[in-house]
């Protein structure tokens, strides 16, 4: 199966690169490291410690995942190894999905290590946490990295050079970082022109608020730790943010695949 | 039922905006044949090969390999071809041997990587090094080893000699010859004629996106009647005339006599004739005849003499002795120079 072979080779190849270890280290530090540190230096309980550290993870995970993924295709296109690979049996689709799989394995393993580190750290600090919180935390982290890995690979498949992929990835990260502010701005403008009343919060605007993956991942976390993950209101439920994350995990790669399939690699 | 050729393109056309890179190319490479694909850089060779390899989508026309459409039946094509693409890259951090192993794995082949590496001339210690440390020549050898994985029925090699040292070129030639003996078709491009001549059964010449000639080398040479360029270092200006149709374009200047010999025997006749009056201190024979031939196809258009090269040969066989297609102007210049030098009468 070519997808699996390419994924394995991709991991082996990136495994020899420093940037991969940078990604793994960043993920582990921002999860296990951060939570453990907070557990030791603050008086907060384990759940609060995790909740506090979520904001930082949610802000920085997009750039880490984008960084890990944006070169998946373009770096090989720049170096010419893509031509070597495509001269062999794998099709473009198999190369793309193999690369996606390879990068996903890396980020998912990094998150797993980070979460285990976080559980161990909390135990050592004498603040054991519930399985629900750990599961919610892991789901939130995975949702963010998987979505942004898909965005990064999608970008990589859609553009011709690694430089351009970097540019678009930085753009995507900026939007991610400013998402809440942008949605807030839209709201203020609508209130200003009288479309939205100052104390109302229309559902579509809230939906827009969780349309960005790391916001959706945080909403997912909140719903999962709330005790009632599936209330009547979809915006308070776990399934709507999960659906948003699922779409982000699929659509960017699918779009990238469509473009990559037709690209001239001359 | 006819057996489809190794490679066939029909009206293959690729345009990039206003630029036509390949213009209606109809090409066939037969099974087991070594086909040299020639042309200056930018003539459309690589674009044609890129279409064949499904790296580039043609604007019009189609390409098949052993009867399989290169795009629609990609998997069937990939099973049977080995490729050294243009501008290929390697994985810098992975060893050469691992590259070959990976290709064997992907092709589901049973080759022994060490045997292939040995065949292209990479030693076990070289093969163990990461390819980031490779010279261009070593990379070319490795790329060739990868192409040979799975004993393909068609080898597509885009400028395979670039970066190879003479040893590597010789080995490549041996490999091409032995593959061809095994009934493997070899389709390879080059902008250097000398490297094609030694191995190619037939050549195709591309210029400005068009396939301007397809023939055997001998066929092309005889059609155009371009001879070898002979240069003699002489100790004095010889006082000779040549009543020989096969010796043309004779010039003398500064102790050097130059002439074009249209048949092999003419070189010796020229030498004998010159030595009757002066002594010759050195003899140089430029294997430029094919370069001239190449130039006559590829430069004629550039000089505004459209299609001169391509059409001269189809014309009058009786006139063939006259000017090599498209080179009329050059011959004339030489003639003038000869007249001015005054010491030699030009015949022919």
XYZ file of C-alpha atoms in Angstrom:
614
model
C 0.000 0.000 0.000
C 1.714 3.098 -1.270
C 0.074 5.561 1.149
C 1.480 3.678 4.098
C 4.907 3.253 2.484
C 5.104 6.952 1.746
C 3.965 7.843 5.243
C 6.634 5.591 6.702
C 9.308 7.069 4.504
C 8.115 10.575 5.291
C 8.426 9.901 8.998
C 11.847 8.331 8.521
C 12.979 11.289 6.434
C 11.603 14.022 8.702
C 12.796 11.944 11.659
C 16.302 12.863 10.616
C 15.468 16.541 10.488
C 15.787 18.989 13.309
C 12.518 20.745 12.491
C 10.528 17.655 13.381
C 12.067 17.495 16.822
C 11.379 21.178 17.216
C 7.712 20.473 16.551
C 7.595 17.576 18.995
C 9.452 19.584 21.630
C 7.159 22.603 21.217
C 4.053 20.466 21.585
C 5.376 18.671 24.647
C 6.550 21.885 26.325
C 3.266 23.657 25.653
C 1.232 20.795 27.097
C 2.923 18.598 29.679
C 5.588 21.160 30.487
C 3.256 24.098 30.845
C 0.645 22.230 32.891
C 3.255 20.720 35.199
C 4.885 24.087 35.736
C 1.542 25.731 36.485
C 0.618 22.887 38.851
C 3.782 23.468 40.857
C 3.886 27.250 40.988
C 0.168 28.024 41.481
C -2.456 27.043 44.000
C -4.934 26.149 41.275
C -6.569 22.724 41.082
C -5.713 20.371 38.278
C -8.756 21.266 36.181
C -8.083 24.974 36.424
C -4.441 24.455 35.567
C -5.418 22.683 32.378
C -8.110 25.222 31.533
C -5.625 28.048 31.982
C -2.995 26.432 29.791
C -5.566 25.735 27.061
C -5.542 29.318 25.866
C -1.829 29.209 25.184
C -2.035 25.837 23.444
C -4.968 27.044 21.369
C -2.999 30.120 20.264
C 0.250 28.386 19.414
C -0.799 24.962 18.164
C -1.992 26.294 14.820
C 1.439 27.632 13.901
C 3.166 24.492 15.152
C 0.933 22.224 13.082
C 1.138 24.518 10.047
C 4.909 24.568 10.355
C 5.003 20.775 10.549
C 2.753 20.369 7.513
C 3.238 23.212 5.076
C 6.312 21.682 3.424
C 4.758 18.243 2.943
C 4.473 18.645 -0.813
C 6.197 21.935 -1.608
C 9.517 21.048 0.004
C 9.664 17.964 -2.201
C 8.520 19.982 -5.164
C 11.333 22.475 -4.577
C 14.004 19.813 -4.107
C 12.785 17.742 -7.045
C 12.375 14.589 -4.980
C 8.674 14.755 -5.803
C 9.569 14.021 -9.414
C 11.689 11.072 -8.342
C 8.801 9.767 -6.281
C 6.138 10.323 -8.931
C 8.289 8.604 -11.540
C 7.758 5.510 -9.411
C 4.373 3.798 -9.019
C 2.736 6.041 -6.355
C 0.081 8.363 -7.734
C -0.263 11.969 -6.695
C -3.145 11.045 -4.419
C -1.123 8.350 -2.710
C 1.780 10.753 -2.244
C -0.478 13.448 -0.805
C -2.355 11.185 1.578
C 0.832 9.372 2.533
C 2.398 12.698 3.408
C -0.685 13.748 5.356
C -0.622 10.490 7.272
C 3.096 10.882 7.998
C 2.679 14.390 9.376
C -0.422 13.428 11.360
C 1.434 10.581 13.034
C 4.151 13.002 14.098
C 1.827 15.609 15.601
C -0.484 13.046 17.168
C 2.421 11.234 18.811
C 3.708 14.579 20.054
C 0.324 15.381 21.585
C 0.118 11.919 23.154
C 3.515 12.382 24.760
C 2.482 15.840 25.940
C -0.755 14.592 27.478
C 0.987 11.726 29.249
C 3.556 14.231 30.519
C 0.771 16.422 31.758
C -0.933 13.571 33.652
C 2.368 12.524 35.192
C 3.233 16.112 36.067
C -0.089 16.642 37.815
C 0.329 13.409 39.750
C 3.811 14.404 40.888
C 2.460 17.803 41.919
C -0.135 15.971 44.037
C -3.076 17.190 41.939
C -4.452 14.095 40.170
C -7.074 14.888 37.596
C -10.180 13.155 36.324
C -10.227 10.975 33.222
C -12.939 13.199 31.739
C -10.771 16.290 31.920
C -7.771 14.475 30.459
C -9.927 13.081 27.639
C -11.416 16.509 26.935
C -7.977 18.080 26.994
C -6.591 15.448 24.615
C -9.584 15.860 22.295
C -9.081 19.614 22.242
C -5.373 19.334 21.438
C -5.874 16.661 18.805
C -8.713 18.573 17.186
C -6.511 21.629 16.824
C -3.388 19.904 15.502
C -5.223 17.562 13.165
C -7.233 20.434 11.649
C -4.210 22.637 11.165
C -2.124 19.786 9.811
C -4.829 19.290 7.230
C -4.808 23.035 6.483
C -1.012 22.967 6.183
C -0.948 19.951 3.869
C -3.805 21.472 1.874
C -1.796 24.668 1.453
C 1.276 22.658 0.506
C -0.648 20.783 -2.163
C -2.200 23.945 -3.577
C 0.815 26.147 -4.231
C 3.889 25.728 -6.396
C 6.772 26.632 -4.097
C 7.721 26.215 -0.471
C 8.151 29.959 -0.101
C 4.572 30.540 -1.120
C 3.386 27.774 1.201
C 5.174 29.495 4.082
C 3.543 32.800 3.213
C 0.050 31.353 3.069
C 0.645 29.379 6.287
C 1.707 32.537 8.114
C -1.427 34.230 6.790
C -3.575 31.352 8.022
C -1.937 31.521 11.436
C -2.552 35.258 11.680
C -6.233 34.758 10.942
C -6.365 31.953 13.524
C -4.703 34.105 16.156
C -6.989 37.063 15.512
C -10.159 35.048 14.986
C -11.959 36.043 18.203
C -10.949 39.652 17.715
C -12.186 39.588 14.133
C -15.512 38.089 15.127
C -15.773 40.672 17.905
C -15.088 43.390 15.368
C -17.804 42.097 13.069
C -20.189 42.115 16.014
C -19.304 45.677 17.009
C -19.814 46.867 13.457
C -23.194 45.159 13.257
C -24.231 46.658 16.572
C -23.038 50.045 15.318
C -25.230 49.900 12.215
C -28.115 48.495 14.241
C -28.365 45.051 12.680
C -27.598 43.390 15.999
C -28.853 44.750 19.307
C -26.149 45.376 21.943
C -27.281 42.666 24.372
C -28.298 40.035 21.824
C -25.970 37.322 20.658
C -27.310 35.855 17.425
C -26.665 32.166 16.884
C -24.942 32.604 13.548
C -22.430 34.953 15.126
C -21.675 32.390 17.811
C -21.320 29.769 15.139
C -18.902 32.044 13.362
C -17.036 32.335 16.650
C -16.325 28.593 16.704
C -15.777 28.232 12.967
C -12.026 28.476 13.427
C -10.486 25.155 14.532
C -8.771 26.213 17.759
C -11.941 28.042 18.863
C -13.969 24.964 17.979
C -11.504 22.805 19.905
C -11.900 24.998 22.988
C -15.696 24.858 22.664
C -15.390 21.094 22.441
C -13.339 21.039 25.629
C -15.836 23.247 27.474
C -18.737 21.057 26.414
C -16.932 17.849 27.384
C -15.976 19.034 30.879
C -19.344 20.726 31.524
C -20.965 17.458 32.583
C -23.675 17.762 29.934
C -21.863 17.339 26.609
C -25.065 17.040 24.581
C -27.582 19.717 25.701
C -30.373 20.963 23.460
C -28.389 23.964 22.255
C -25.949 22.806 19.553
C -23.616 25.711 20.351
C -23.172 24.422 23.894
C -22.852 20.819 22.769
C -19.814 18.765 21.906
C -21.073 17.568 18.539
C -21.168 20.915 16.729
C -17.528 21.874 17.443
C -16.555 18.265 16.728
C -18.275 18.565 13.372
C -16.467 21.842 12.671
C -13.154 20.165 13.467
C -14.001 17.199 11.283
C -14.746 19.493 8.357
C -11.457 21.300 8.896
C -9.666 17.975 8.966
C -11.157 16.908 5.631
C -11.939 19.918 3.453
C -8.518 21.620 3.177
C -6.795 18.380 2.167
C -9.577 17.575 -0.278
C -9.233 21.013 -1.887
C -5.459 20.608 -1.952
C -5.820 17.216 -3.584
C -8.026 18.588 -6.332
C -5.487 21.271 -7.116
C -2.460 19.030 -6.797
C -3.955 16.401 -9.072
C -4.128 18.914 -11.903
C -0.936 20.835 -11.217
C 1.804 20.940 -13.837
C 4.970 19.751 -12.182
C 7.107 20.835 -15.111
C -3.586 -7.306 -33.990
C -0.783 -4.798 -33.928
C 1.420 -4.433 -30.906
C 1.405 -0.867 -29.589
C 4.787 0.872 -29.656
C 6.739 1.646 -26.507
C 5.892 5.329 -26.829
C 3.408 7.031 -29.056
C 2.291 10.649 -29.062
C -0.402 12.062 -31.295
C -0.616 15.751 -32.012
C 0.911 16.384 -28.614
C 0.654 20.073 -27.813
C 1.426 22.040 -24.679
C 0.875 25.750 -24.382
C 1.747 27.951 -21.437
C -0.297 31.069 -22.006
C 0.906 32.444 -25.332
C 3.974 30.265 -25.418
C 3.731 26.980 -27.277
C 6.272 24.664 -25.711
C 5.328 21.616 -27.756
C 3.504 21.942 -31.032
C 1.665 18.966 -32.518
C 4.315 16.326 -31.974
C 3.677 12.879 -33.468
C 6.312 10.516 -32.236
C 6.827 6.791 -32.009
C 9.450 4.846 -30.150
C 9.384 1.171 -31.025
C 9.839 -1.649 -28.564
C 13.453 -2.461 -27.923
C 14.651 0.619 -29.741
C 17.118 3.213 -28.477
C 15.715 6.568 -29.408
C 17.758 9.730 -28.941
C 15.709 12.846 -28.428
C 17.712 15.862 -29.443
C 17.350 19.569 -29.437
C 18.749 22.698 -27.880
C 17.658 23.681 -24.396
C 14.121 24.990 -24.503
C 13.222 23.115 -27.684
C 10.409 21.230 -25.969
C 12.156 17.935 -25.239
C 11.610 18.047 -21.519
C 8.015 19.200 -21.848
C 7.344 16.246 -24.135
C 8.941 13.880 -21.613
C 7.051 15.590 -18.786
C 3.770 14.833 -20.544
C 4.873 11.262 -21.038
C 5.569 11.005 -17.310
C 2.260 12.653 -16.420
C 4.004 15.565 -14.734
C 2.350 17.948 -17.153
C -1.108 17.833 -18.716
C -1.080 18.325 -22.477
C -3.181 21.126 -23.923
C -4.072 18.897 -26.861
C -3.258 15.464 -28.121
C -2.402 12.292 -26.298
C 0.493 10.130 -25.248
C 0.575 6.407 -24.660
C 3.190 4.007 -23.328
C 2.759 0.435 -24.546
C -0.732 1.468 -25.579
C -1.705 2.768 -22.132
C -2.754 6.375 -21.787
C -0.142 8.040 -19.602
C -2.757 9.756 -17.464
C -5.777 7.475 -17.433
C -3.789 4.276 -17.069
C -1.003 5.579 -14.960
C -0.512 2.471 -12.864
C -0.134 0.228 -15.921
C 2.422 2.642 -17.357
C 4.390 2.863 -14.107
C 4.741 -0.888 -13.897
C 6.712 -0.940 -17.095
C 8.865 2.155 -17.130
C 11.989 3.304 -15.367
C 12.701 7.019 -15.300
C 15.456 9.514 -14.694
C 13.429 12.722 -14.796
C 14.750 16.182 -15.473
C 15.478 18.233 -12.339
C 14.867 15.253 -10.121
C 15.884 15.473 -6.491
C 16.896 12.987 -3.854
C 16.212 12.775 -0.140
C 19.277 14.457 1.305
C 19.206 12.746 4.666
C 18.660 9.227 3.372
C 21.386 6.942 2.018
C 21.684 6.040 -1.628
C 21.089 2.404 -0.834
C 17.901 3.235 1.041
C 16.659 5.099 -2.036
C 17.046 1.984 -4.128
C 15.450 -0.188 -1.459
C 12.522 2.179 -1.343
C 12.114 2.052 -5.116
C 12.225 -1.753 -5.011
C 9.534 -1.667 -2.333
C 7.314 0.768 -4.217
C 7.695 -1.140 -7.468
C 7.048 -4.426 -5.745
C 10.193 -5.694 -7.435
C 12.671 -8.332 -6.383
C 15.918 -6.624 -7.384
C 18.955 -6.745 -5.177
C 19.777 -3.094 -4.390
C 23.494 -3.862 -4.091
C 23.605 -5.425 -7.543
C 21.926 -2.359 -9.057
C 24.240 0.035 -7.237
C 27.211 -1.946 -8.400
C 25.923 -1.888 -11.937
C 25.800 1.913 -12.042
C 29.174 2.167 -10.341
C 28.357 3.282 -6.814
C 30.563 1.537 -4.281
C 29.008 0.116 -1.095
C 30.592 2.886 0.972
C 29.255 5.562 -1.367
C 25.834 3.935 -1.317
C 25.841 4.036 2.479
C 26.264 7.808 2.567
C 23.309 10.199 2.700
C 22.679 11.627 -0.757
C 23.076 15.179 0.513
C 26.812 14.493 0.275
C 26.653 13.266 -3.319
C 28.233 14.962 -6.314
C 26.081 15.486 -9.399
C 27.682 12.463 -11.022
C 26.944 10.236 -8.044
C 23.363 11.470 -7.953
C 23.002 10.661 -11.641
C 24.282 7.145 -11.046
C 21.868 6.658 -8.190
C 18.979 8.012 -10.267
C 19.864 5.521 -12.966
C 19.942 2.674 -10.440
C 16.460 3.698 -9.297
C 15.287 3.773 -12.909
C 16.576 0.236 -13.475
C 14.562 -1.195 -10.576
C 12.031 -3.759 -11.726
C 13.642 -4.374 -15.135
C 11.482 -1.876 -17.006
C 10.454 -2.403 -20.625
C 10.998 1.288 -21.287
C 13.660 3.557 -19.853
C 12.965 7.269 -20.066
C 16.100 9.266 -19.378
C 16.040 13.062 -19.460
C 19.576 14.364 -20.036
C 21.092 11.342 -18.311
C 24.692 12.281 -19.037
C 24.667 15.719 -17.464
C 27.119 15.809 -14.599
C 28.642 12.427 -15.406
C 32.387 12.081 -15.823
C 33.670 10.247 -18.926
C 33.748 7.019 -16.972
C 30.156 7.453 -15.958
C 29.140 8.272 -19.516
C 30.806 5.100 -20.749
C 29.087 3.035 -18.132
C 25.739 4.635 -18.951
C 26.306 3.781 -22.582
C 27.061 0.172 -21.685
C 23.936 -0.020 -19.595
C 21.795 1.436 -22.367
C 23.267 -0.989 -24.869
C 22.770 -4.012 -22.642
C 19.233 -2.962 -21.740
C 18.457 -2.554 -25.425
C 19.882 -6.017 -26.067
C 17.353 -7.218 -23.486
C 14.610 -5.701 -25.613
C 14.129 -2.667 -23.400
C 13.224 0.483 -25.289
C 15.298 3.494 -24.271
C 13.991 6.980 -24.851
C 16.552 9.526 -23.832
C 17.034 13.205 -24.396
C 20.210 15.150 -24.787
C 21.417 18.420 -26.142
C 24.815 16.864 -26.849
C 24.879 14.985 -30.090
C 28.030 13.014 -29.524
C 26.412 11.132 -26.695
C 23.423 10.158 -28.754
C 25.310 8.970 -31.769
C 27.078 6.150 -29.996
C 23.948 4.386 -28.814
C 20.833 5.602 -30.608
C 19.124 3.514 -33.272
C 17.129 6.534 -34.293
C 17.068 10.176 -33.334
C 14.365 12.771 -33.260
C 15.285 16.422 -33.395
C 13.129 18.969 -31.621
C 13.317 22.637 -32.339
C 10.994 25.349 -31.100
C 8.412 22.872 -29.993
C 8.296 20.963 -33.230
C 9.711 17.618 -34.156
C 11.714 18.654 -37.217
C 13.347 15.350 -38.119
C 13.241 11.674 -37.224
C 15.686 9.256 -38.758
C 18.733 7.125 -38.130
C 21.935 9.092 -37.699
C 23.279 7.716 -40.966
C 20.021 8.588 -42.649
C 20.172 12.158 -41.449
C 23.799 12.490 -42.393
C 23.359 11.177 -45.884
C 20.308 13.311 -46.472
C 22.159 16.425 -45.578
C 25.522 15.419 -46.921
C 27.565 17.153 -44.285
C 31.148 16.009 -44.039
C 33.915 16.128 -41.482
C 35.930 19.232 -40.845
C 39.662 18.585 -41.330
C 42.350 20.985 -40.142
C 45.987 20.567 -41.172
C 48.903 22.464 -39.695
C 51.311 23.088 -42.558
C 54.773 24.621 -42.692
C 54.111 26.623 -45.836
C 51.169 27.738 -47.922
C 50.405 24.773 -50.142
C 49.904 25.381 -53.797
C 47.252 22.869 -54.584
C 43.948 22.563 -56.283
C 41.314 19.964 -55.618
C 39.356 18.426 -58.390
C 37.470 16.353 -55.915
C 33.731 16.624 -55.279
C 34.126 15.255 -51.778
C 36.516 18.004 -50.644
C 34.927 21.400 -50.173
C 35.228 24.669 -48.320
C 38.990 24.747 -48.458
C 40.625 27.722 -46.771
C 44.205 28.506 -45.934
C 45.419 30.993 -43.385
C 48.442 31.355 -41.110
C 49.916 27.933 -41.705
C 46.593 26.189 -41.371
C 44.543 24.539 -44.041
C 40.925 23.743 -43.402
C 38.636 21.661 -45.541
C 35.390 19.768 -45.340
C 35.513 16.146 -46.411
C 32.193 14.700 -47.463
C 33.242 11.053 -47.363
C 35.738 9.146 -45.236
C 38.200 8.457 -48.075
C 38.380 12.136 -48.909
C 40.337 12.861 -45.749
C 43.245 10.728 -46.902
C 43.071 12.108 -50.420
C 43.195 15.611 -48.991
C 46.174 14.753 -46.830
C 48.050 13.084 -49.698
C 47.353 15.972 -52.004
C 48.540 18.615 -49.529
C 51.681 16.649 -48.682
C 52.715 16.716 -52.310
C 53.697 20.357 -51.914
C 54.219 21.017 -48.205
C 54.794 19.020 -45.057
C 51.984 18.594 -42.578
C 52.884 18.984 -38.916
C 49.552 18.124 -37.368
C 46.160 16.775 -38.351
C 42.902 17.455 -36.556
C 39.584 16.015 -37.573
C 36.620 17.632 -35.924
C 33.730 15.332 -35.349
C 31.612 18.342 -36.009
C 29.625 16.889 -38.799
C 26.778 15.922 -36.538
C 26.902 19.228 -34.750
C 26.522 20.871 -38.122
C 23.676 18.601 -38.933
C 22.055 19.428 -35.650
C 22.618 23.107 -36.250
C 21.137 22.941 -39.701
C 17.886 21.757 -38.178
C 17.827 23.902 -35.132
C 19.318 27.161 -36.281
C 17.766 27.510 -39.696
C 14.543 28.815 -38.238
C 16.334 31.160 -35.925
C 18.108 32.697 -38.874
C 14.813 33.386 -40.577
C 15.386 30.736 -43.210
C 12.294 28.903 -42.247
C 12.342 25.160 -42.681
C 15.411 25.258 -44.878
C 16.953 22.395 -42.999
C 13.911 20.251 -42.876
C 12.977 20.634 -46.493
C 16.265 20.631 -48.321
C 16.537 16.891 -48.008
C 13.084 16.045 -49.261
C 13.793 18.006 -52.404
C 16.039 17.066 -55.241
C 18.370 14.160 -54.652
C 20.387 15.186 -57.689
C 21.173 18.484 -56.043
C 22.182 16.894 -52.806
C 25.814 17.605 -53.407
C 25.122 21.278 -53.243
C 24.547 23.029 -49.978
C 23.716 21.389 -46.746
C 20.274 22.652 -45.911
C 20.267 26.000 -44.264
C 24.004 26.288 -44.352
C 24.137 28.022 -47.704
C 25.200 31.267 -46.161
C 28.052 29.666 -44.266
C 29.363 27.890 -47.325
C 29.333 31.131 -49.236
C 31.300 32.926 -46.581
C 33.909 30.242 -46.649
C 34.078 30.503 -50.406
C 34.755 34.208 -50.218
C 37.443 33.722 -47.643
C 39.093 31.155 -49.831
C 39.098 33.426 -52.833
C 40.609 36.209 -50.812
C 43.349 34.027 -49.443
C 44.307 33.521 -53.045
C 46.583 30.614 -52.478
C 44.097 27.860 -53.017
C 41.669 27.233 -55.751
C 38.407 26.006 -54.559
C 36.787 23.291 -56.430
C 33.252 22.146 -55.805
